[in-house]
Short mmCIF file of C-alpha atoms and ligand atoms in Angstrom, two decimals:
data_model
loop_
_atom_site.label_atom_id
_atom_site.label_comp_id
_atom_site.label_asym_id
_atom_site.label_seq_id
_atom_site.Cartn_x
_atom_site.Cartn_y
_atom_site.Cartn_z
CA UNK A 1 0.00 0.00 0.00
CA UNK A 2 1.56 3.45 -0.90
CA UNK A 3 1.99 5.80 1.47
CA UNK A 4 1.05 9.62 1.15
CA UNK A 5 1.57 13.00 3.01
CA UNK A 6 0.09 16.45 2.45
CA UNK A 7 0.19 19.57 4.16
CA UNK A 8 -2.26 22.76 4.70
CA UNK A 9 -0.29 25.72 6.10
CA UNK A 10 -2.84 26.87 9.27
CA UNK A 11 -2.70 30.47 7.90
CA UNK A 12 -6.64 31.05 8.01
CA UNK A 13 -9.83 29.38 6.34
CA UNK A 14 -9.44 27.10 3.52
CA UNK A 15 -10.04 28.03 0.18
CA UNK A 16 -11.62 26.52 -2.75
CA UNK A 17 -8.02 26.04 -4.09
CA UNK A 18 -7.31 24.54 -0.97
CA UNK A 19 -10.35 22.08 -1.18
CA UNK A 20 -9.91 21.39 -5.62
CA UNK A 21 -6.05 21.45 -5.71
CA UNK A 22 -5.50 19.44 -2.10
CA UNK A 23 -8.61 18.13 0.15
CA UNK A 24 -10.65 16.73 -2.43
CA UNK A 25 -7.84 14.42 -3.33
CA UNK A 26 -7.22 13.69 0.53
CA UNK A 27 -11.03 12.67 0.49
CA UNK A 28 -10.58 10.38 -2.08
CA UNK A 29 -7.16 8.97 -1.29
CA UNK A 30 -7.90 8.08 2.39
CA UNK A 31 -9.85 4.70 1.34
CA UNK A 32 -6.90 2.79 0.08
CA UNK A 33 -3.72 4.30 0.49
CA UNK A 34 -2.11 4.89 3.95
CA UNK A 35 -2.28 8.45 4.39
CA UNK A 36 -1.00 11.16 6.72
CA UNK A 37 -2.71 14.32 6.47
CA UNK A 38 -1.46 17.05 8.62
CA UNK A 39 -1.62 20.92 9.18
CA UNK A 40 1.30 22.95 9.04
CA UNK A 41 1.70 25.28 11.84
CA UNK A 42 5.45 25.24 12.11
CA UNK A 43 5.29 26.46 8.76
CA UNK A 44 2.78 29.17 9.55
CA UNK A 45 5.29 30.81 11.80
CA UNK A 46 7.11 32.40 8.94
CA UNK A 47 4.67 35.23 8.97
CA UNK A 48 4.89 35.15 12.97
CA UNK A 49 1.05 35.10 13.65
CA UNK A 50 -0.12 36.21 16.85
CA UNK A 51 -0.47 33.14 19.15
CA UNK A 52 -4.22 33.31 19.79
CA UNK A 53 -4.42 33.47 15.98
CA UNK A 54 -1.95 30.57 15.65
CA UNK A 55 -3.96 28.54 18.45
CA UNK A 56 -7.74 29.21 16.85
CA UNK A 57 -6.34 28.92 13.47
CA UNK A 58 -5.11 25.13 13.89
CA UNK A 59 -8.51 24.59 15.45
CA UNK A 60 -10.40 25.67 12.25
CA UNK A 61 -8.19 24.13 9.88
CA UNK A 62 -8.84 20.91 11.38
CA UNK A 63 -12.69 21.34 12.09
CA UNK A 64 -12.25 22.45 8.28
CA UNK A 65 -10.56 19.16 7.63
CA UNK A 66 -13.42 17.11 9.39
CA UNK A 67 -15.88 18.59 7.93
CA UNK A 68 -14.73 18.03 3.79
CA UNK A 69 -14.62 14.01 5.08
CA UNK A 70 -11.36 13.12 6.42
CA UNK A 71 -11.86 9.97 8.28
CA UNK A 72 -9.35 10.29 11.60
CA UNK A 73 -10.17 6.61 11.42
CA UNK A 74 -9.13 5.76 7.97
CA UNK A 75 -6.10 8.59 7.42
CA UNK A 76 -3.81 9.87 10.51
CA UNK A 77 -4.52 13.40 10.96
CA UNK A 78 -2.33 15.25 12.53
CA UNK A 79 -0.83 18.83 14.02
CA UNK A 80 2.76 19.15 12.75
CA UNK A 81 3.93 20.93 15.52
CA UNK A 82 2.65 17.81 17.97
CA UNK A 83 5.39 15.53 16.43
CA UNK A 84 8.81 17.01 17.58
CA UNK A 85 10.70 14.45 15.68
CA UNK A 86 10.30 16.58 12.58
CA UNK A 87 11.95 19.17 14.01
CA UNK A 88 14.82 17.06 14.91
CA UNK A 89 15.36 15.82 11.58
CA UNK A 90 14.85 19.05 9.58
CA UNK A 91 17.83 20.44 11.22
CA UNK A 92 19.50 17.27 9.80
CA UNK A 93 18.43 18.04 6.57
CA UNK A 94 19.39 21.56 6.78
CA UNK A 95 22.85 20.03 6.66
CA UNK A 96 22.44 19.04 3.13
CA UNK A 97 20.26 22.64 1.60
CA UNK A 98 22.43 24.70 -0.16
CA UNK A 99 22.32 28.45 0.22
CA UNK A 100 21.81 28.43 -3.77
CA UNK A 101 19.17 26.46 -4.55
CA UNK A 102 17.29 27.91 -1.49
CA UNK A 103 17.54 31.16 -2.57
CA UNK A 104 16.50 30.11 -6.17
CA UNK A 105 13.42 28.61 -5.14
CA UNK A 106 10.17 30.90 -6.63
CA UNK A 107 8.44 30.63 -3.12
CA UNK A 108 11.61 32.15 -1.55
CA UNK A 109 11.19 34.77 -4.03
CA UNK A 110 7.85 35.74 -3.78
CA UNK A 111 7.51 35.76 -0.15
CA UNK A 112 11.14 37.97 0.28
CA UNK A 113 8.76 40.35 -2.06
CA UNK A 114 5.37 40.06 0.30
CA UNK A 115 7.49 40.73 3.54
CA UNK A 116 10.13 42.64 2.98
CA UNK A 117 10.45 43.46 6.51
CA UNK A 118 10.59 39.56 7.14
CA UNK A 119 12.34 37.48 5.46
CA UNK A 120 13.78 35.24 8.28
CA UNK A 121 15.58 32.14 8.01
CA UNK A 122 12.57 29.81 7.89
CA UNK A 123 11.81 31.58 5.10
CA UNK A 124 15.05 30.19 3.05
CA UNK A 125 14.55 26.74 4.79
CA UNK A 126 10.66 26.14 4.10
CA UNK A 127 11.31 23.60 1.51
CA UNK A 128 13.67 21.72 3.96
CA UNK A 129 10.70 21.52 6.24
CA UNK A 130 8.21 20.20 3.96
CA UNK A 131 10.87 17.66 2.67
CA UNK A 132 11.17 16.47 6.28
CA UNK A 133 7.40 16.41 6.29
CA UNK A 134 7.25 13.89 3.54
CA UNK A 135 9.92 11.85 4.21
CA UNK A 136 9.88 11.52 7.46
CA UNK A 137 6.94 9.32 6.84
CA UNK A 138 8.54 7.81 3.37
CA UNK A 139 5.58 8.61 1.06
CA UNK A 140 5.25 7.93 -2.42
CA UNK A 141 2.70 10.28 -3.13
CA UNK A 142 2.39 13.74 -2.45
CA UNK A 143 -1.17 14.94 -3.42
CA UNK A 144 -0.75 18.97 -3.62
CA UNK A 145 -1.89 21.90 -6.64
CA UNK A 146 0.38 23.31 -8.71
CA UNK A 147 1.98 25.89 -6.86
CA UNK A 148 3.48 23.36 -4.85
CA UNK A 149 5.38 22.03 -7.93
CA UNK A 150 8.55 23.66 -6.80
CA UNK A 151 8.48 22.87 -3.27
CA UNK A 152 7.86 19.01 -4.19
CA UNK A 153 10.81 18.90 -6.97
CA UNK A 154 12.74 20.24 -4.23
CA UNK A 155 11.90 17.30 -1.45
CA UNK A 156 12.48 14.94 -4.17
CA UNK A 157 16.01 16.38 -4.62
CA UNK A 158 16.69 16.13 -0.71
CA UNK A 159 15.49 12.65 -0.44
CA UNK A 160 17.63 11.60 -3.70
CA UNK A 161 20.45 13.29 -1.89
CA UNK A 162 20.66 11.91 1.59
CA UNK A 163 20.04 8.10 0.01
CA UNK A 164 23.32 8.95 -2.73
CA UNK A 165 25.45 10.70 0.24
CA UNK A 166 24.93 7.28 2.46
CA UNK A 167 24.45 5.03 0.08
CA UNK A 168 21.38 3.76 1.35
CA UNK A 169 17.86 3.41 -0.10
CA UNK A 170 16.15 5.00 3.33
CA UNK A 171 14.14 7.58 1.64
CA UNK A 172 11.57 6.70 -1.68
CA UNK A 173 11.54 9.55 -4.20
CA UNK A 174 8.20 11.57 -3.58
CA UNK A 175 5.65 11.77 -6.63
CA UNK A 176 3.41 14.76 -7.18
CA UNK A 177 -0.45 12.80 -7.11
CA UNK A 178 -3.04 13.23 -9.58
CA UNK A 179 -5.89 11.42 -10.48
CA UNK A 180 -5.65 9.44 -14.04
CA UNK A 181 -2.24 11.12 -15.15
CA UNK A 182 -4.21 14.33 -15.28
CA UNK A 183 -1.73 17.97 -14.74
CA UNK A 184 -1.83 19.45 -11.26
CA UNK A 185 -4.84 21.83 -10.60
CA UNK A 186 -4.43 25.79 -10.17
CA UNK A 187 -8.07 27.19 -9.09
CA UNK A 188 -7.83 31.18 -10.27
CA UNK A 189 -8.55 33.75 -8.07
CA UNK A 190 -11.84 35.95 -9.46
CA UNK A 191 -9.93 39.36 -9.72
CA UNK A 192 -8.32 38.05 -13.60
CA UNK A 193 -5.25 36.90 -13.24
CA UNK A 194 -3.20 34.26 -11.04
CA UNK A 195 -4.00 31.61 -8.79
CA UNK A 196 -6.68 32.29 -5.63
CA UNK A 197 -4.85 32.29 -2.26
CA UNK A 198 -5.17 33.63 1.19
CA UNK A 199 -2.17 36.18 0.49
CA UNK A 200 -3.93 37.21 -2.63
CA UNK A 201 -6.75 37.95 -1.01
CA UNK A 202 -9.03 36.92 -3.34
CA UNK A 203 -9.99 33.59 -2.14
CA UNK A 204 -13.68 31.81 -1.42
CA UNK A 205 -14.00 30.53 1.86
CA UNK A 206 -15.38 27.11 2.74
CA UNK A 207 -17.10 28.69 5.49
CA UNK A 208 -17.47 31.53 4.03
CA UNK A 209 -21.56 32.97 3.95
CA UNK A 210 -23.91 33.22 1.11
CA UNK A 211 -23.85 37.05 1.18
CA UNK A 212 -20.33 37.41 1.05
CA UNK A 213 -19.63 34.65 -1.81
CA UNK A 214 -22.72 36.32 -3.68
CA UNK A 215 -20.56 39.90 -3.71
CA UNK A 216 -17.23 38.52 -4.24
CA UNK A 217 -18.09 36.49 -7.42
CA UNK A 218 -20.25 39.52 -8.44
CA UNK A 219 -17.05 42.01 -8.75
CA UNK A 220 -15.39 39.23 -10.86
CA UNK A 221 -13.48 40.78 -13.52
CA UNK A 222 -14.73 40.47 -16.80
CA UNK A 223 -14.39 42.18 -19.86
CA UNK A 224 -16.94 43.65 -22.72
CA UNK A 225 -17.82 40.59 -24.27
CA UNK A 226 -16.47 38.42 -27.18
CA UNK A 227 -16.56 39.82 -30.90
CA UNK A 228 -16.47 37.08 -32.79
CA UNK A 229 -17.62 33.41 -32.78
CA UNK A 230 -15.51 30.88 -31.15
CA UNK A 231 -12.83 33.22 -29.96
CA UNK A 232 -9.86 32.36 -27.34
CA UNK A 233 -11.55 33.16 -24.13
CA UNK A 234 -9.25 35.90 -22.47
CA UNK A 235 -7.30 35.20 -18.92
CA UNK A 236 -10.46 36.46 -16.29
CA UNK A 237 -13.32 34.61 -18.87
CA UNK A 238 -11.31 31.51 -18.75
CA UNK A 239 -11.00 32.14 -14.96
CA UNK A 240 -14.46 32.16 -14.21
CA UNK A 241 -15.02 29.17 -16.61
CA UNK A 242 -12.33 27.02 -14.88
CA UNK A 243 -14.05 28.02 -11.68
CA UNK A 244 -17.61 26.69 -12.81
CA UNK A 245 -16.40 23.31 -14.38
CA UNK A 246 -15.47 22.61 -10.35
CA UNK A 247 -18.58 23.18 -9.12
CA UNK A 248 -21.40 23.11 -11.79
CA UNK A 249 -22.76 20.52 -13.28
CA UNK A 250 -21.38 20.24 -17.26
CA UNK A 251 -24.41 20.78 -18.89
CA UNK A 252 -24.59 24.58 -16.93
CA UNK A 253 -20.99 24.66 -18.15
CA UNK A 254 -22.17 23.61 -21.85
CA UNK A 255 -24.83 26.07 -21.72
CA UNK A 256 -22.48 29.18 -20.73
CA UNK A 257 -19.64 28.18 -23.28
CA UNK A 258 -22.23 28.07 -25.97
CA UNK A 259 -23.44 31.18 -25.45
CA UNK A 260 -19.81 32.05 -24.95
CA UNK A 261 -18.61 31.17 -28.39
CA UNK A 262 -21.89 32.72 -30.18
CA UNK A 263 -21.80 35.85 -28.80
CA UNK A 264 -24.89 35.85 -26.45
CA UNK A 265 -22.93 35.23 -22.81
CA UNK A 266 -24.73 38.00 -20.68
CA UNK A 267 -21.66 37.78 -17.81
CA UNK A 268 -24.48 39.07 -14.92
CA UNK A 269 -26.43 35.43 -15.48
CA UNK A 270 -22.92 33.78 -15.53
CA UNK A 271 -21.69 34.49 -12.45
CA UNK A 272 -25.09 34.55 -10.71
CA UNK A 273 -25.23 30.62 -11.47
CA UNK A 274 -21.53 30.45 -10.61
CA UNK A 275 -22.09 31.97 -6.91
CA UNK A 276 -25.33 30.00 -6.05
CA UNK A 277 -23.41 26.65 -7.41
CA UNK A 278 -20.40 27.45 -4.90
CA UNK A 279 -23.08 28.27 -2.41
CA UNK A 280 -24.92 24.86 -2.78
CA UNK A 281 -21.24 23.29 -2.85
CA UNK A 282 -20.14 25.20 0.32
CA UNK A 283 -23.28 25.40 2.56
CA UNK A 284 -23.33 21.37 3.63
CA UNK A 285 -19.33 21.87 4.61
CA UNK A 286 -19.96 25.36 6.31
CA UNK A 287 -22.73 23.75 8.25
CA UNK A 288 -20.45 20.79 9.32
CA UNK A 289 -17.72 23.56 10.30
CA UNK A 290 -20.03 25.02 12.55
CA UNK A 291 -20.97 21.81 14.38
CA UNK A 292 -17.13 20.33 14.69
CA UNK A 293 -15.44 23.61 15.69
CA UNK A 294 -17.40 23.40 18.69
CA UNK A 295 -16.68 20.07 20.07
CA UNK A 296 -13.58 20.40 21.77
CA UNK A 297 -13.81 17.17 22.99
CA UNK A 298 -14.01 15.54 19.21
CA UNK A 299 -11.42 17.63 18.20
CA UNK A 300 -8.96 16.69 21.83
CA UNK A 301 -9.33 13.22 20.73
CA UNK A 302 -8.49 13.45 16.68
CA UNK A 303 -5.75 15.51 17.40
CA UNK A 304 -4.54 13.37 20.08
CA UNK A 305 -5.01 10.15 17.91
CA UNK A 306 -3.18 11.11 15.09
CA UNK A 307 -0.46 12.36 16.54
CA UNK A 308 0.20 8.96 18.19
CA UNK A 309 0.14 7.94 14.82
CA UNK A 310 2.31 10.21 13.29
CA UNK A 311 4.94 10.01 16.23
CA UNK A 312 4.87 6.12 15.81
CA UNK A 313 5.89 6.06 11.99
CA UNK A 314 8.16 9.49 12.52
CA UNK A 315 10.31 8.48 15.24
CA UNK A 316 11.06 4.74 13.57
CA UNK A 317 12.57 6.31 10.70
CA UNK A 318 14.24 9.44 12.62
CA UNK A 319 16.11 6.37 14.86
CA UNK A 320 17.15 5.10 11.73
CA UNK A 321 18.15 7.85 10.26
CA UNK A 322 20.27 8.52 13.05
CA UNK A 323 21.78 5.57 13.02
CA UNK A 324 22.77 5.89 8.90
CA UNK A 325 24.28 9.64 9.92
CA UNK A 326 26.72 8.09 12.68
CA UNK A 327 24.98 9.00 15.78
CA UNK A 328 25.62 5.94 17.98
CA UNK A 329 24.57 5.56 21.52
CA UNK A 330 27.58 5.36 24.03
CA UNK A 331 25.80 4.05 27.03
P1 TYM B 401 -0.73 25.81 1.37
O1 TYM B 401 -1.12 25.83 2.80
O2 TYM B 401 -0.38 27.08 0.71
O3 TYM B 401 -1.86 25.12 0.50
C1 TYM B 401 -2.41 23.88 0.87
C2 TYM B 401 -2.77 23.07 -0.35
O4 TYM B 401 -3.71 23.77 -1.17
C3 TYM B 401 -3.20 23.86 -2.49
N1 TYM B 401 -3.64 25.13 -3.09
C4 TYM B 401 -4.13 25.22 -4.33
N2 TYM B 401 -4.38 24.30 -5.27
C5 TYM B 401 -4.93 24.72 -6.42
N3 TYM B 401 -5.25 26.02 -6.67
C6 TYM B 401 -5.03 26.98 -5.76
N4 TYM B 401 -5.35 28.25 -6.01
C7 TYM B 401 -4.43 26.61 -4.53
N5 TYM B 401 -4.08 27.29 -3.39
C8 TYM B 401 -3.60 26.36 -2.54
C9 TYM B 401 -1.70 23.80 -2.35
O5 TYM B 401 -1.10 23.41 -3.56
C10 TYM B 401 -1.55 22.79 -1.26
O6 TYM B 401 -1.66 21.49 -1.77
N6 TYM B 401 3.97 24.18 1.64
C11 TYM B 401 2.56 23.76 1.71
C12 TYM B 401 2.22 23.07 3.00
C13 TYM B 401 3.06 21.91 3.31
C14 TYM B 401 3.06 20.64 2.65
C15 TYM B 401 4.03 19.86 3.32
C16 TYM B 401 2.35 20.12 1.58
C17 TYM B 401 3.98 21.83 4.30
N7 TYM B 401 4.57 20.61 4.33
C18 TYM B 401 4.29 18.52 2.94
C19 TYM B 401 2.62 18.80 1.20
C20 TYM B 401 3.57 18.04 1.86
C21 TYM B 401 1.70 24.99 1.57
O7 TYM B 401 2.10 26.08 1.89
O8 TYM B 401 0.45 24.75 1.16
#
């Protein structure tokens, strides 16, 4: 049975990128393949969130988790920051991240743009972690959406490198996951260009209400309207199409790209569909979000659970890891 590992950062409410490009596969994945599902708080701290934030944040992520159908039965779900032994073997890993290829890395980039004021070490080491995420539990799969490419590439290049440096097979070389061979999935943000995201701030909620889904997908950007038949659909008309083959049903989609390629879209009806179809897809999981973030109890005994779990498989490879590196005991 394949293992696989996959990470949400616990920087706020998930996202329909989130929930397309990650959570949906989780869903699906949990039934036969033995899966550890975490959320990634030590990560979180590169933006330094205030620790009340940090604390509720990890709460809703994982009500948020509960609610889209994770099984704590079926998958280990876990807290990252409950298993220490990642910690312990990131710094190992550390050993073997060069200051070049960390500084290369697109995410590096991008967030040394977002916070200037910020850009601390974990920031240059992020992929390191998330390596040590994966491997510390030797998956083969790593179900994530595109933007992630990078970041993967990268763990696959630190697990390839630790097994040639000891000459040991320790560590299996982590494949991105999709379903039937298809590409990774980027959900667009509605504001025209790019992918939606939390820093973007242009991102649909899960628990998001009606009201506020109904305005945001309103103000999509869209332009006057195409000119000819069967035209290219521009960046923001594709976006809004890419959104609604997620959640509509494809004859709605068929209808609108019709209408699309001869010339009689009216944009207004478009999104209206699109916002009460992400409504009708939201409002069971919002519902469950309510109920679960509650139950402290429920919530005690998941996170408890699976981070037995996680500890169990984590701290059989960090001993032998150890052992590979040279650390003997001498008593
Ligand atoms: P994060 O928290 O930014 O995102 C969590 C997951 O959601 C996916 N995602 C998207 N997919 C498609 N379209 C979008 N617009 C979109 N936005 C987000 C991400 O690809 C991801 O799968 N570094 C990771 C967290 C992490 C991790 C790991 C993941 C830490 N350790 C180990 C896998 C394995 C991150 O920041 O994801």
């Amino acid at each position: 049975v394949p293992t696989v590992v996959s990470g949400i950062r616990s920087t706020g409410n998930l996202h329909l990128g989130n929930y397309f490009g990650a959570v949906k596969n989780f869903v699906q994945m949990q039934h036969d393949m033995n899966c550890y599902f975490f959320i990634a708080d030590i990560h979180s701290l590169t933006t330094h969130p205030h620790p009340d934030h940090l604390y509720q944040n990890v709460r809703q992520v994982l009500s948020e988790y509960l609610a889209c159908g994770l099984d704590p039965e079926k998958a280990t779900l876990f807290i990252q920051s409950d298993v220490p032994e990642i910690t312990e073997m990131y710094t190992f890993m550390n050993m073997n991240a060069y200051l070049g290829e960390l500084e290369r890395t697109t995410s590096f980039k991008d967030k040394a743009r977002k916070q200037p004021d910020n850009v601390n070490a974990g920031l240059l080491t992020y992929p390191v972690l998330m390596a040590t995420d994966i491997i510390i539990h030797k998956a083969h799969f790593v179900p994530v959406g595109k933007d992630q490419e990078q970041n993967l590439e990268m763990a696959r290049t630190f697990a390839r490198r630790f097994n040639r440096m000891y000459k040991v097979e320790e560590f299996p070389i982590p494949k991105p996951f999709t379903f039937d061979g298809k590409d990774m999935i980027k959900i667009p943000g509605l504001d025209g260009s790019g992918k939606m995201g939390k820093s973007e701030g242009n991102a649909i909620g899960l628990a998001e209400d009606p009201k506020s889904i109904r305005k945001k997908v309103m103000r999509a950007v869209t332009d006057a309207g195409p000119t000819e038949m069967n035209q290219k659909k521009p960046e923001p008309i594709q976006n809004l199409f890419t959104l609604m083959d997620v959640v509509s049903t494809p004859d709605t989609v068929k209808h609108f790209d019709d209408a699309y390629n001869n010339c009689s879209i009216r944009y207004g009806d478009m999104k209206k569909q699109l916002a009460e179809d992400i409504i009708n897809f939201t409002t069971p999981i919002r519902e469950r979000i309510e109920d679960i973030v509650k139950d402290d109890a429920y919530l005690g005994k998941v996170a408890q659970m699976g981070a037995e779990k996680a500890r169990a498989s984590a701290s059989q490879t960090l001993k032998e890891v150890r052992e590979i590196i040279g650390f003997r005991k001498f008593y």
